Coordinates of C-alpha atoms in Angstrom, one line a residue:
Chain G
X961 CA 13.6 -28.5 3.6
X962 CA 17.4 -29.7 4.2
X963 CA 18.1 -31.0 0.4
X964 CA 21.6 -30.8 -0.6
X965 CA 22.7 -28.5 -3.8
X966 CA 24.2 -31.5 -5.8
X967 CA 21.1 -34.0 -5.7
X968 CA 19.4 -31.6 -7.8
X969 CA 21.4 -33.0 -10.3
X970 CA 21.2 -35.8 -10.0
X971 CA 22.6 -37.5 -13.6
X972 CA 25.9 -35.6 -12.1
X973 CA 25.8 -36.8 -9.0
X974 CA 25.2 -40.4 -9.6
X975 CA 28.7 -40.4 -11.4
X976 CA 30.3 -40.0 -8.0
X977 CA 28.1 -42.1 -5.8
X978 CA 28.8 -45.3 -8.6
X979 CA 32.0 -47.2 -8.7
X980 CA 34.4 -45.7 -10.8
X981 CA 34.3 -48.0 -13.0
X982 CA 30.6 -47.7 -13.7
X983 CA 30.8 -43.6 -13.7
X984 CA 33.8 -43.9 -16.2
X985 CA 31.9 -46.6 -18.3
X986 CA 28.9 -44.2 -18.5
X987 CA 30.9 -41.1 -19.7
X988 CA 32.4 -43.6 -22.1
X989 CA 29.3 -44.6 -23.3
X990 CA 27.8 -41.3 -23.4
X991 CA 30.9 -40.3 -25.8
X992 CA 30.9 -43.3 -27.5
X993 CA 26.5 -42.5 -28.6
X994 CA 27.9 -38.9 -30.0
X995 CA 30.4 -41.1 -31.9
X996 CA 27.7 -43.4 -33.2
X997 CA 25.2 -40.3 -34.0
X998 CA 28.1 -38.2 -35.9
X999 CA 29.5 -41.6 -38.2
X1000 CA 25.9 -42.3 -38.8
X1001 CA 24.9 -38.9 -40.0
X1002 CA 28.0 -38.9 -41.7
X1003 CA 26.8 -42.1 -43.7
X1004 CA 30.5 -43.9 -42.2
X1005 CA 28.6 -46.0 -40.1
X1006 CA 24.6 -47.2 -40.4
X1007 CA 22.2 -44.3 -40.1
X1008 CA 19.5 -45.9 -39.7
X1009 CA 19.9 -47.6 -36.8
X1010 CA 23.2 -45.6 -35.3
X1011 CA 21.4 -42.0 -34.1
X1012 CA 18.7 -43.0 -33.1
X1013 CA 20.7 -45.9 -30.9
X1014 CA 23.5 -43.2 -30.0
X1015 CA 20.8 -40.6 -28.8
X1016 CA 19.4 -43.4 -26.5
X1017 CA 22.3 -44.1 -25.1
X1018 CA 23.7 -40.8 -24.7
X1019 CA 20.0 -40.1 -22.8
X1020 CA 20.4 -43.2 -20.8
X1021 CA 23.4 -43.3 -19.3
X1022 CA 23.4 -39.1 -18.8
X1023 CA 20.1 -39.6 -17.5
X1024 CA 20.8 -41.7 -14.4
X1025 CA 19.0 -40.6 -11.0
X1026 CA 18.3 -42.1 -7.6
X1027 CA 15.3 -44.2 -8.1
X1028 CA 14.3 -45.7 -4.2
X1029 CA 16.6 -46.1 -1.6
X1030 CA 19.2 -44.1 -3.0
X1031 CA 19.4 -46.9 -5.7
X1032 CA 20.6 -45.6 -9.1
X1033 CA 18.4 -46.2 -12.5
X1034 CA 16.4 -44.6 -15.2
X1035 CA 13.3 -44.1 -16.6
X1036 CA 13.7 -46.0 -20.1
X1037 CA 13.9 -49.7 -19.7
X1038 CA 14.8 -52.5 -17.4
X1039 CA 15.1 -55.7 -19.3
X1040 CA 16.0 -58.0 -16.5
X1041 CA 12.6 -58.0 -14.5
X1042 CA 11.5 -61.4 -13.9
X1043 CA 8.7 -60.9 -11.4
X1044 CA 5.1 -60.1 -13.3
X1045 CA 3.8 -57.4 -10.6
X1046 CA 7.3 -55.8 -10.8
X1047 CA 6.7 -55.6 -14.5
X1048 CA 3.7 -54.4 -14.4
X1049 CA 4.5 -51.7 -12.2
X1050 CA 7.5 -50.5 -14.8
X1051 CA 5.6 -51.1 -17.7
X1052 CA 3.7 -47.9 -16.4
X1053 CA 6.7 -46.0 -15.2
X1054 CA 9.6 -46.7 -17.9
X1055 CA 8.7 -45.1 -21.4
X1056 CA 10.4 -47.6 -23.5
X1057 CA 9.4 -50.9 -21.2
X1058 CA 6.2 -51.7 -22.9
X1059 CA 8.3 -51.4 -26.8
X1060 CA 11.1 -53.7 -24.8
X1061 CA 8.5 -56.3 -23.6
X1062 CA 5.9 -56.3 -26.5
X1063 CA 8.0 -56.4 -28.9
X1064 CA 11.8 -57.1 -28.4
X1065 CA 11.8 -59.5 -26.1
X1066 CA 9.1 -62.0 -27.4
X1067 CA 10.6 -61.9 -31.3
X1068 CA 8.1 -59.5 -32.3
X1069 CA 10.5 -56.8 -34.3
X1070 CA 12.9 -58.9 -36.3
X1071 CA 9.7 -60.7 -37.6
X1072 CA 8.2 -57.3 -38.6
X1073 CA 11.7 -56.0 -40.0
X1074 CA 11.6 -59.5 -41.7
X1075 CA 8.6 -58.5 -43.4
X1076 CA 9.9 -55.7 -44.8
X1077 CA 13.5 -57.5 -46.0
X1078 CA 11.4 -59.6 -47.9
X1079 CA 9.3 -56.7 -49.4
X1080 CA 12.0 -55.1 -50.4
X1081 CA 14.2 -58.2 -51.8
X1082 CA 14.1 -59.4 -55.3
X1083 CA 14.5 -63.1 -55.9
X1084 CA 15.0 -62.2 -59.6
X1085 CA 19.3 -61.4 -58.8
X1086 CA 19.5 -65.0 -56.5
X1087 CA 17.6 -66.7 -59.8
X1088 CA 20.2 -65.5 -61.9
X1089 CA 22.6 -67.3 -60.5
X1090 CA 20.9 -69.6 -58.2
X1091 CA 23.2 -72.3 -57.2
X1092 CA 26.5 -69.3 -57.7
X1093 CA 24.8 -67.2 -55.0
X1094 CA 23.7 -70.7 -52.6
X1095 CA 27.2 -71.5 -52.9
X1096 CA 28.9 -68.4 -52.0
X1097 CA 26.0 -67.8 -49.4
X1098 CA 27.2 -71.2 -48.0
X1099 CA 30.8 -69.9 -47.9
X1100 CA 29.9 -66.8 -46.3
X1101 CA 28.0 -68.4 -43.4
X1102 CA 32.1 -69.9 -42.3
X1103 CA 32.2 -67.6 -39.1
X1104 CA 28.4 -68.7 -38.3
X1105 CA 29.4 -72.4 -38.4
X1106 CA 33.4 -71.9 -37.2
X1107 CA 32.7 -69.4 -34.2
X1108 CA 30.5 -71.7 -32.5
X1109 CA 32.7 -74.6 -31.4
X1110 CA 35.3 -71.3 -30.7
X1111 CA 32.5 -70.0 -28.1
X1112 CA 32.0 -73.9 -27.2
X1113 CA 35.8 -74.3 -26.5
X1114 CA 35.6 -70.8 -24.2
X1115 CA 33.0 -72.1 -21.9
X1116 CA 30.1 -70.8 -23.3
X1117 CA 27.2 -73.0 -23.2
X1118 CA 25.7 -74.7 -26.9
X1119 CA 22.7 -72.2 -27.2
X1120 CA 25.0 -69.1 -25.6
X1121 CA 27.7 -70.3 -28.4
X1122 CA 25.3 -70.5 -31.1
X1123 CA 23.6 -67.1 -30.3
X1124 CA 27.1 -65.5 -30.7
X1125 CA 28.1 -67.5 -33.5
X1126 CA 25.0 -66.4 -35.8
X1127 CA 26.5 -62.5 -35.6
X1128 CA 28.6 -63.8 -38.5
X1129 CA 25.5 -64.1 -40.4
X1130 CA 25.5 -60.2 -39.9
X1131 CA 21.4 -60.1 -39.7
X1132 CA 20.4 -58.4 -36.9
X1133 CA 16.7 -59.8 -37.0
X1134 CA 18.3 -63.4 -37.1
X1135 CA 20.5 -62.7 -34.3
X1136 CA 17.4 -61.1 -31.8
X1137 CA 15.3 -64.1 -32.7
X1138 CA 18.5 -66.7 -32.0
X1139 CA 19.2 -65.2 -28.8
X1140 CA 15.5 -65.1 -27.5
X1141 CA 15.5 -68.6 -28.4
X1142 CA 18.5 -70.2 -27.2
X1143 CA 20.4 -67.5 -24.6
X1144 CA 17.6 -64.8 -23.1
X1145 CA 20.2 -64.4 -20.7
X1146 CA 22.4 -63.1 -22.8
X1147 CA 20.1 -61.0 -25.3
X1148 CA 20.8 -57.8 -24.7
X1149 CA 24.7 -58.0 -24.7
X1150 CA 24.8 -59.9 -27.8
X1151 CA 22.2 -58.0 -29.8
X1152 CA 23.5 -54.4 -28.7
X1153 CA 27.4 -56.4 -29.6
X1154 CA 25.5 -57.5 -32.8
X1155 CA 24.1 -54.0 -34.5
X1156 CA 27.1 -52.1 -33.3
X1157 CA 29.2 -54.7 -35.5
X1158 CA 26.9 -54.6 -38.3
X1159 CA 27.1 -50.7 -38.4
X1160 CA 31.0 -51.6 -39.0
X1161 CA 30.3 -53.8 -41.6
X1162 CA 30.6 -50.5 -43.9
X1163 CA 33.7 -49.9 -42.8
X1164 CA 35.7 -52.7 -42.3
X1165 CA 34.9 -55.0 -45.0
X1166 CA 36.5 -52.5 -47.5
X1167 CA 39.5 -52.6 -45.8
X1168 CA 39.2 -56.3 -46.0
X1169 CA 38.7 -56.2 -49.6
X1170 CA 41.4 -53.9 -50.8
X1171 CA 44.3 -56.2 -49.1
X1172 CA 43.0 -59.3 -49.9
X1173 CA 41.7 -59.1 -53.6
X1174 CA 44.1 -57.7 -56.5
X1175 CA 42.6 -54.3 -57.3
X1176 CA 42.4 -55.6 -60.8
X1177 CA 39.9 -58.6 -60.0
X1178 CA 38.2 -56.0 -57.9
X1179 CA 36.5 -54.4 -61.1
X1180 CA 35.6 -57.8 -63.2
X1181 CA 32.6 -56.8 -65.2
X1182 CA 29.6 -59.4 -65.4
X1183 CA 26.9 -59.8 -68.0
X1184 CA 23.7 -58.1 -66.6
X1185 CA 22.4 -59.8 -69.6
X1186 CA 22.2 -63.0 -67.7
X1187 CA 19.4 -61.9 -65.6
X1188 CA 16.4 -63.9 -66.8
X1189 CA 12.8 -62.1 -66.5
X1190 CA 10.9 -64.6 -64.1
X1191 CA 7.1 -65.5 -64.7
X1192 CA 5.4 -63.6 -61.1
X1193 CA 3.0 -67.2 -60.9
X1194 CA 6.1 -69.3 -60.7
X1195 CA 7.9 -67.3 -58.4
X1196 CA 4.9 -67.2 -56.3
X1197 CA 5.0 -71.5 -56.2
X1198 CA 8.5 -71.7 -55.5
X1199 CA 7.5 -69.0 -52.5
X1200 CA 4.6 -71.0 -51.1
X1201 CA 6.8 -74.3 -51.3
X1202 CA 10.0 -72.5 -50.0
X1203 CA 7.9 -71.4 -47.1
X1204 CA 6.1 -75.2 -46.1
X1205 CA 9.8 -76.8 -47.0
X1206 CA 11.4 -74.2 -44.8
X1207 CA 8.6 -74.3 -41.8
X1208 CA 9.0 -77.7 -41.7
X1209 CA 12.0 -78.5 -41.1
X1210 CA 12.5 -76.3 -38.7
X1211 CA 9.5 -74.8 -37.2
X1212 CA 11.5 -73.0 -34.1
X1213 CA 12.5 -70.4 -36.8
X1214 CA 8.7 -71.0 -38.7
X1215 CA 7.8 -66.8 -37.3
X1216 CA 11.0 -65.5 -39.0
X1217 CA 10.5 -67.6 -42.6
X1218 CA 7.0 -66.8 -42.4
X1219 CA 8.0 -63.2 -42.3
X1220 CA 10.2 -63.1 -44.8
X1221 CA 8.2 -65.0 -47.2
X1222 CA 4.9 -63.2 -46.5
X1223 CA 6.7 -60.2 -47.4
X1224 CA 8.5 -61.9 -50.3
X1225 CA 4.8 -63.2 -51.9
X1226 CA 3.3 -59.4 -51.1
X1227 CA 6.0 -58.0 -53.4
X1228 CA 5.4 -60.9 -56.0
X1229 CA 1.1 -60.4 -55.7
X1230 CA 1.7 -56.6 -56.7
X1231 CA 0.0 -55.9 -53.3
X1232 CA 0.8 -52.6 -53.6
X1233 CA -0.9 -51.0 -50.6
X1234 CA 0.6 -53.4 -48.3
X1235 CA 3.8 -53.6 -50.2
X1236 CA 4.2 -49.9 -49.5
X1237 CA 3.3 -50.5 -45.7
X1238 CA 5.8 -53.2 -44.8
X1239 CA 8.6 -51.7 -47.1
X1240 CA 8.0 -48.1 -45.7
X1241 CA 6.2 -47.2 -42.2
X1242 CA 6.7 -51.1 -41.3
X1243 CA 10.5 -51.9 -41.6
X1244 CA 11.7 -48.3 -41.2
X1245 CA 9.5 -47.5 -37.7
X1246 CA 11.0 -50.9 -36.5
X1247 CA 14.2 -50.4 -37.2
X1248 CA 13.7 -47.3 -35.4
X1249 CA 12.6 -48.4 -32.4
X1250 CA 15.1 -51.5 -32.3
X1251 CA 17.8 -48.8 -32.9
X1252 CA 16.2 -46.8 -29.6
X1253 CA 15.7 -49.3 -27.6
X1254 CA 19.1 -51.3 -27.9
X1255 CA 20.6 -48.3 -27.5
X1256 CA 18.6 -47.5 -23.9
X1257 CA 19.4 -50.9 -23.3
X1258 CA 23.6 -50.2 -24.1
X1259 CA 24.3 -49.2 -19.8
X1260 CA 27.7 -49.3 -18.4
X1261 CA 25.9 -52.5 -16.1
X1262 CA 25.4 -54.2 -19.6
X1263 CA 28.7 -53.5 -21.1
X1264 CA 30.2 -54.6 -17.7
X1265 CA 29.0 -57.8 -17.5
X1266 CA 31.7 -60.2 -17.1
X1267 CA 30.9 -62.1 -20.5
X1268 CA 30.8 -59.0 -22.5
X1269 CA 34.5 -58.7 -23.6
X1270 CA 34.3 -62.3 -24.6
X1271 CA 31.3 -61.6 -26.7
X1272 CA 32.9 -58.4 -28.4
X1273 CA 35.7 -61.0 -29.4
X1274 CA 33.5 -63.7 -30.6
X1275 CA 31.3 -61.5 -32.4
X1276 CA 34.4 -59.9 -34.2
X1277 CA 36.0 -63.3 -34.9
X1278 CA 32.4 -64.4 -36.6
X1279 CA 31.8 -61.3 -38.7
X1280 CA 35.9 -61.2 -39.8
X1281 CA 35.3 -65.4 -40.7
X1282 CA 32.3 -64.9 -43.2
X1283 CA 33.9 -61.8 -44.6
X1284 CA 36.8 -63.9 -45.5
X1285 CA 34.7 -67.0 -46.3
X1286 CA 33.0 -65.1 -48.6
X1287 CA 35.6 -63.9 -50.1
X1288 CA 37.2 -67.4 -51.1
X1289 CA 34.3 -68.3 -51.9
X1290 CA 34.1 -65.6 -54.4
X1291 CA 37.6 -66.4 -55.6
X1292 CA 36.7 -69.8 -56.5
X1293 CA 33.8 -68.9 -58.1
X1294 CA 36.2 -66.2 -60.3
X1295 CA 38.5 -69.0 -60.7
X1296 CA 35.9 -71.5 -62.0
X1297 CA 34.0 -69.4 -64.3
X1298 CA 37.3 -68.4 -65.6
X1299 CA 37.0 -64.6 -64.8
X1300 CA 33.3 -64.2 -65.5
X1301 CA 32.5 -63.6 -62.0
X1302 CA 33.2 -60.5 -59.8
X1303 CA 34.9 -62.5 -56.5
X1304 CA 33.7 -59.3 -54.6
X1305 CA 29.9 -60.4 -54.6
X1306 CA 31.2 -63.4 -52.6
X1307 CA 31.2 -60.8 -49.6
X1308 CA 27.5 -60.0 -50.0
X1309 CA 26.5 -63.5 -48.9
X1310 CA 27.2 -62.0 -45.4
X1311 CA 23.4 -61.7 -45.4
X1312 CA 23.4 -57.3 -44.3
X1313 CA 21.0 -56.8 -46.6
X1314 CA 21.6 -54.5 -48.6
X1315 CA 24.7 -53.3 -46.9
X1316 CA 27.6 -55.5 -48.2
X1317 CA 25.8 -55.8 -51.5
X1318 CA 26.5 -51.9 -51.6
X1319 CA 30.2 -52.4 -50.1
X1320 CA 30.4 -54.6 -53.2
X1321 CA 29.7 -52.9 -55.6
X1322 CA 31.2 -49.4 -54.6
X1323 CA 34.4 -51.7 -54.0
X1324 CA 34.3 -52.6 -57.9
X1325 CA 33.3 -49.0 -59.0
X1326 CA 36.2 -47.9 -57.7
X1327 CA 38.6 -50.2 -59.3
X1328 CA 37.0 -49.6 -62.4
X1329 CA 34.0 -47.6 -63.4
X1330 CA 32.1 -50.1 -65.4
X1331 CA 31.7 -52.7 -63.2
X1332 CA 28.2 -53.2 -62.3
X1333 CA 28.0 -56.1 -60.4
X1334 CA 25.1 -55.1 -57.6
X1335 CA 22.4 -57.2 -59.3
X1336 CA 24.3 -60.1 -58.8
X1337 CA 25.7 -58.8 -55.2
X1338 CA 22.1 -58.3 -54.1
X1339 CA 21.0 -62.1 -55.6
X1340 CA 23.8 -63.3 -53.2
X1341 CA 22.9 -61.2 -50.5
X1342 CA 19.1 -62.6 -50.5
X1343 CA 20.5 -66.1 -51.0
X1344 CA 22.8 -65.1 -47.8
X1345 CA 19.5 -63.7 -45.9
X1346 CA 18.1 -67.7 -46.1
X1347 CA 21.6 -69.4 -45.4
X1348 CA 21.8 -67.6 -42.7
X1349 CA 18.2 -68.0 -41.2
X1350 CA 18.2 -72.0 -42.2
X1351 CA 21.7 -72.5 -40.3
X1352 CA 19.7 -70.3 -37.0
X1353 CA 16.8 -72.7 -38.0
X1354 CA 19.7 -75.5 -37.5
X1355 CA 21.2 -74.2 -34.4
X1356 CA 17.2 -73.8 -32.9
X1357 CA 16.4 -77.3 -33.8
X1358 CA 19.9 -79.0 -33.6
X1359 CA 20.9 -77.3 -29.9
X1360 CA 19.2 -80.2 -27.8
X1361 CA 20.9 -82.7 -29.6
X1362 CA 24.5 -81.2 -29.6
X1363 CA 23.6 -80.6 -25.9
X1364 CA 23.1 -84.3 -25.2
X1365 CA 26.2 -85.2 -27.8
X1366 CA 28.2 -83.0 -25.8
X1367 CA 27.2 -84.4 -22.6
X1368 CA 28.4 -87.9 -24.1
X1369 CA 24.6 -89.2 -25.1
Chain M
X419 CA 8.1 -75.8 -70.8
X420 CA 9.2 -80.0 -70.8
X421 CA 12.5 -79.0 -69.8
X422 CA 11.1 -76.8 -66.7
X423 CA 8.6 -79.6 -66.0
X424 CA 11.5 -81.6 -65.8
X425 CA 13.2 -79.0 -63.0
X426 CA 10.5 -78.7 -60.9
X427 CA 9.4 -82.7 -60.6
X428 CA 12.8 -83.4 -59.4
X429 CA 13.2 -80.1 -57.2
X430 CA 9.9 -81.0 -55.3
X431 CA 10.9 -84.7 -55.1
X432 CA 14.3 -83.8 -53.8
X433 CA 12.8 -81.5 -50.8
X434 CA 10.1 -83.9 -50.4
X435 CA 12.8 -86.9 -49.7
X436 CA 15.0 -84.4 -47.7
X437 CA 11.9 -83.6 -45.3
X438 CA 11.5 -87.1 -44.9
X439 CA 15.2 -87.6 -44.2
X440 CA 15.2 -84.6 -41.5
X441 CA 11.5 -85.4 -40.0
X442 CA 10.5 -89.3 -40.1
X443 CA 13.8 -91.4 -40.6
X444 CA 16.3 -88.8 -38.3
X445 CA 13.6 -89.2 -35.1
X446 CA 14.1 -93.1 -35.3
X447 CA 17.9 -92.7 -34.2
X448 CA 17.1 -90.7 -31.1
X449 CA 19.3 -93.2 -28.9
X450 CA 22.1 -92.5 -31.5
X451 CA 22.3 -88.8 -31.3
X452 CA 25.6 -88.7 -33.7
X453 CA 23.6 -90.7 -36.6
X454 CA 20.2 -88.8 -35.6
X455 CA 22.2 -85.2 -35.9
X456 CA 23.8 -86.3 -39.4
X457 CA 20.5 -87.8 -40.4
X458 CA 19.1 -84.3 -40.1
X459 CA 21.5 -82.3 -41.3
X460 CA 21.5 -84.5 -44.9
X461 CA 18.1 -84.1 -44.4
X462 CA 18.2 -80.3 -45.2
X463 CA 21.0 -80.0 -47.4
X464 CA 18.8 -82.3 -49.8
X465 CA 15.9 -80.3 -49.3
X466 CA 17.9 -77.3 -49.9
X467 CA 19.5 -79.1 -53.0
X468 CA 15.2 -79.7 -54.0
X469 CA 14.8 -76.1 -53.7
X470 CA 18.2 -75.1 -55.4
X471 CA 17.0 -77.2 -58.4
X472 CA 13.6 -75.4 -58.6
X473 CA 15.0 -72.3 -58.5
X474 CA 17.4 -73.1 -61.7
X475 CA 14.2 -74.4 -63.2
X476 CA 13.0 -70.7 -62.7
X477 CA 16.1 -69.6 -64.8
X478 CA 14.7 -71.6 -68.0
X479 CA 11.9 -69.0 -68.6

């Protein structure tokens, strides 16, 4: 037996068999998961999905080895097999293929996380204010609808430029289901670009509030008064007709509506043993394994895809346009209601449910310690949530007519 | 109760005329893809509008 010292260890050695840029991108990346475990335990950054996605890609991109023919690889996922015996094979050898295939790639997970949104959402806050929060929904959804001619204009093709351009909707379901519809090709890029920008959400959008909004606006009370106690049989009609109306028009997105709605009606039925399985073991052990798998999928190979630092700008420019869309939006609104409403809800119609509700509010907390302005936030935030799914429903049904429009039919 | 009456008859006929809009009259302009595209997209935002209105029915209780 002649087997040299170093391919023992092999995780080490494959950093100096790569190309430097690879080996330097892994130790990178490997950092960069420690990062995303420490802000997430720290609450800076999203918990949820931020350790268990920084574990995975500490593990993967540590966890390299020589797989055949002195080829490097893992163990955790390949998500560019096209061939079915080549899948099959993996599917018994890579521990997270079979969660990748099942379930992320076909649309599976966002559905079932969609589920539990709308288990966990209360109409009541969006009925409160309904056409208040459609409004500054619509307002927010400005980096959905403005990023995609920017990601036309840099080459991108009209279902690649609509996948990036739905990351300013800031729902991660949304954008997995977009991407799988419109650019497979560039799915994993753009969802692992998505939910590491939605994790930042928390901590840029305050920023963005405290030097665009006078700190005085910032902590407008509202009337929690104005929140009218909705009959459960009518808001069970308006669900069934939301869901045929919605379906309907656009029945690419009819999985992701139906999810959301199914979830919405359980809530409104008092189902409670299924309410308590889609808002509980349902939407948290999805966004568990999303959060592990995107991160086993985050390899220097992925991030070093040509198109990648394009996408990490796009995605930036979307999610910075429907910040600030939402928050003129939510300065008209103050404006027109004559100081009535808070213009920080504005910023919860980027549709991170419940994230920028909760920026919201603990931005008007802190300018002034009676402001209480989450019920509202959260009816904008829900109203954002179907915006943002009937402008992906656009893009899914629209994208074969903008194709030929562009090609001068 | 009339009044809410009132708010859903004209929110279901507005997202019943916007899903007309968007799914029978949009198809017939598939050699005009401009008109067919705009077609649509006023067919939703009426439909939307439908639902809007229902919604602000909801408020009256």
């Amino acid at each position: 037996m002649n087997i040299p010292i170093w391919e023992l260890f092999q995780g080490f050695y494959t950093l100096f068999t790569a190309e430097p840029a690879v080996s330097i991108t892994r130790i990178a990346l490997i950092l960069l998961g420690a990062v995303f475990v420490y802000f997430g335990s720290k609450k800076i950054l999203e918990g949820l999905i931020m350790i268990p996605m920084g574990i995975a890609m500490i593990a993967v991109n540590a966890g390299t080895m020589f797989i055949r023919a002195g080829q490097a690889g893992n163990l955790f996922v390949d998500p560019l097999i096209a061939d079915s015996n080549t899948l099959i094979n993996l599917l018994q050898i890579n521990f997270l293929q079979p969660i990748f295939n099942f379930t992320l790639s076909n649309g599976l997970i966002p559905c079932l996380i969609f589920m539990g949104i709308g288990a966990i959402t209360d109409i009541d806050f969006m009925i409160a204010r309904p056409f208040t929060s459609l409004m500054l929904a619509v307002a927010a959804e400005f980096g959905t609808i403005f990023t995609f001619p920017i990601a036309l204009a840099w080459g991108f093709n009209p279902g690649q430029a609509a996948s990036i351009a739905i990351v300013g909707g800031a729902d991660g379901p949304m954008v997995l289901f977009t991407s799988l519809t419109l650019a497979r090709d560039l799915l994993v890029p753009i969802a692992v670009i998505a939910y590491v920008y939605l994790a930042l959400v928390y901590a840029v959008y305050p920023y963005l509030i405290k030097n665009l909004i006078p700190r005085k606006i910032q902590g407008t009370t509202m009337d929690l008064h104005s929140i009218p106690k909705v009959n459960k049989t009518e808001k069970l009609i308006f669900v069934v007709l939301a869901t045929a109306v919605l379906c309907i028009l656009f029945p690419v997105a009819a999985p992701l509506f139906a999810s959301f709605f199914v979830g919405v009606a359980i809530k409104e039925g008092n189902l409670l043993r299924h309410f308590e399985f889609l808002s509980g073991p349902l939407l948290y052990g999805s966004t568990f394994f999303l959060g592990f798998v995107l991160g086993a999928l985050l390899t220097a190979e992925t991030i070093l895809d040509g198109s990648v630092w394009k996408l990490l700008i796009l995605g930036c420019v979307a999610l910075l346009l429907s910040g600030l869309g939402g928050l003129a939006g939510g300065m008209i609104a103050y404006k027109v209601s004559k100081g009535k409403i808070n213009p920080l809800i504005g910023i919860a119609g980027v549709s991170c449910v419940p994230s920028t509700a909760k920026v919201a509010q603990s931005c008007a907390f802190k300018a002034n310690k009676r402001a209480m302005i989450l019920p509202f936030a959260m009816g904008v935030n829900v109203a954002g949530v179907i915006t943002t799914a009937i402008v992906a429903g656009l893009y899914m049904t629209s994208i074969p007519m903008i194709s030929q429009w562009l090609a001068g039919g | 109760m009339r009044v809410k009456l009132k708010f859903w008859v004209a929110g279901v006929a507005l997202a019943i005329s916007g899903l007309l809009l968007a799914k029978l009259i949009a198809p017939l302009y598939t050699c005009q893809v401009t008109l067919e595209l705009l077609v649509f997209i006023a067919g939703v935002i009426l439909a939307m509008a439908g639902l809007g209105v229902i919604l602000a029915g909801l408020r009256k209780s």
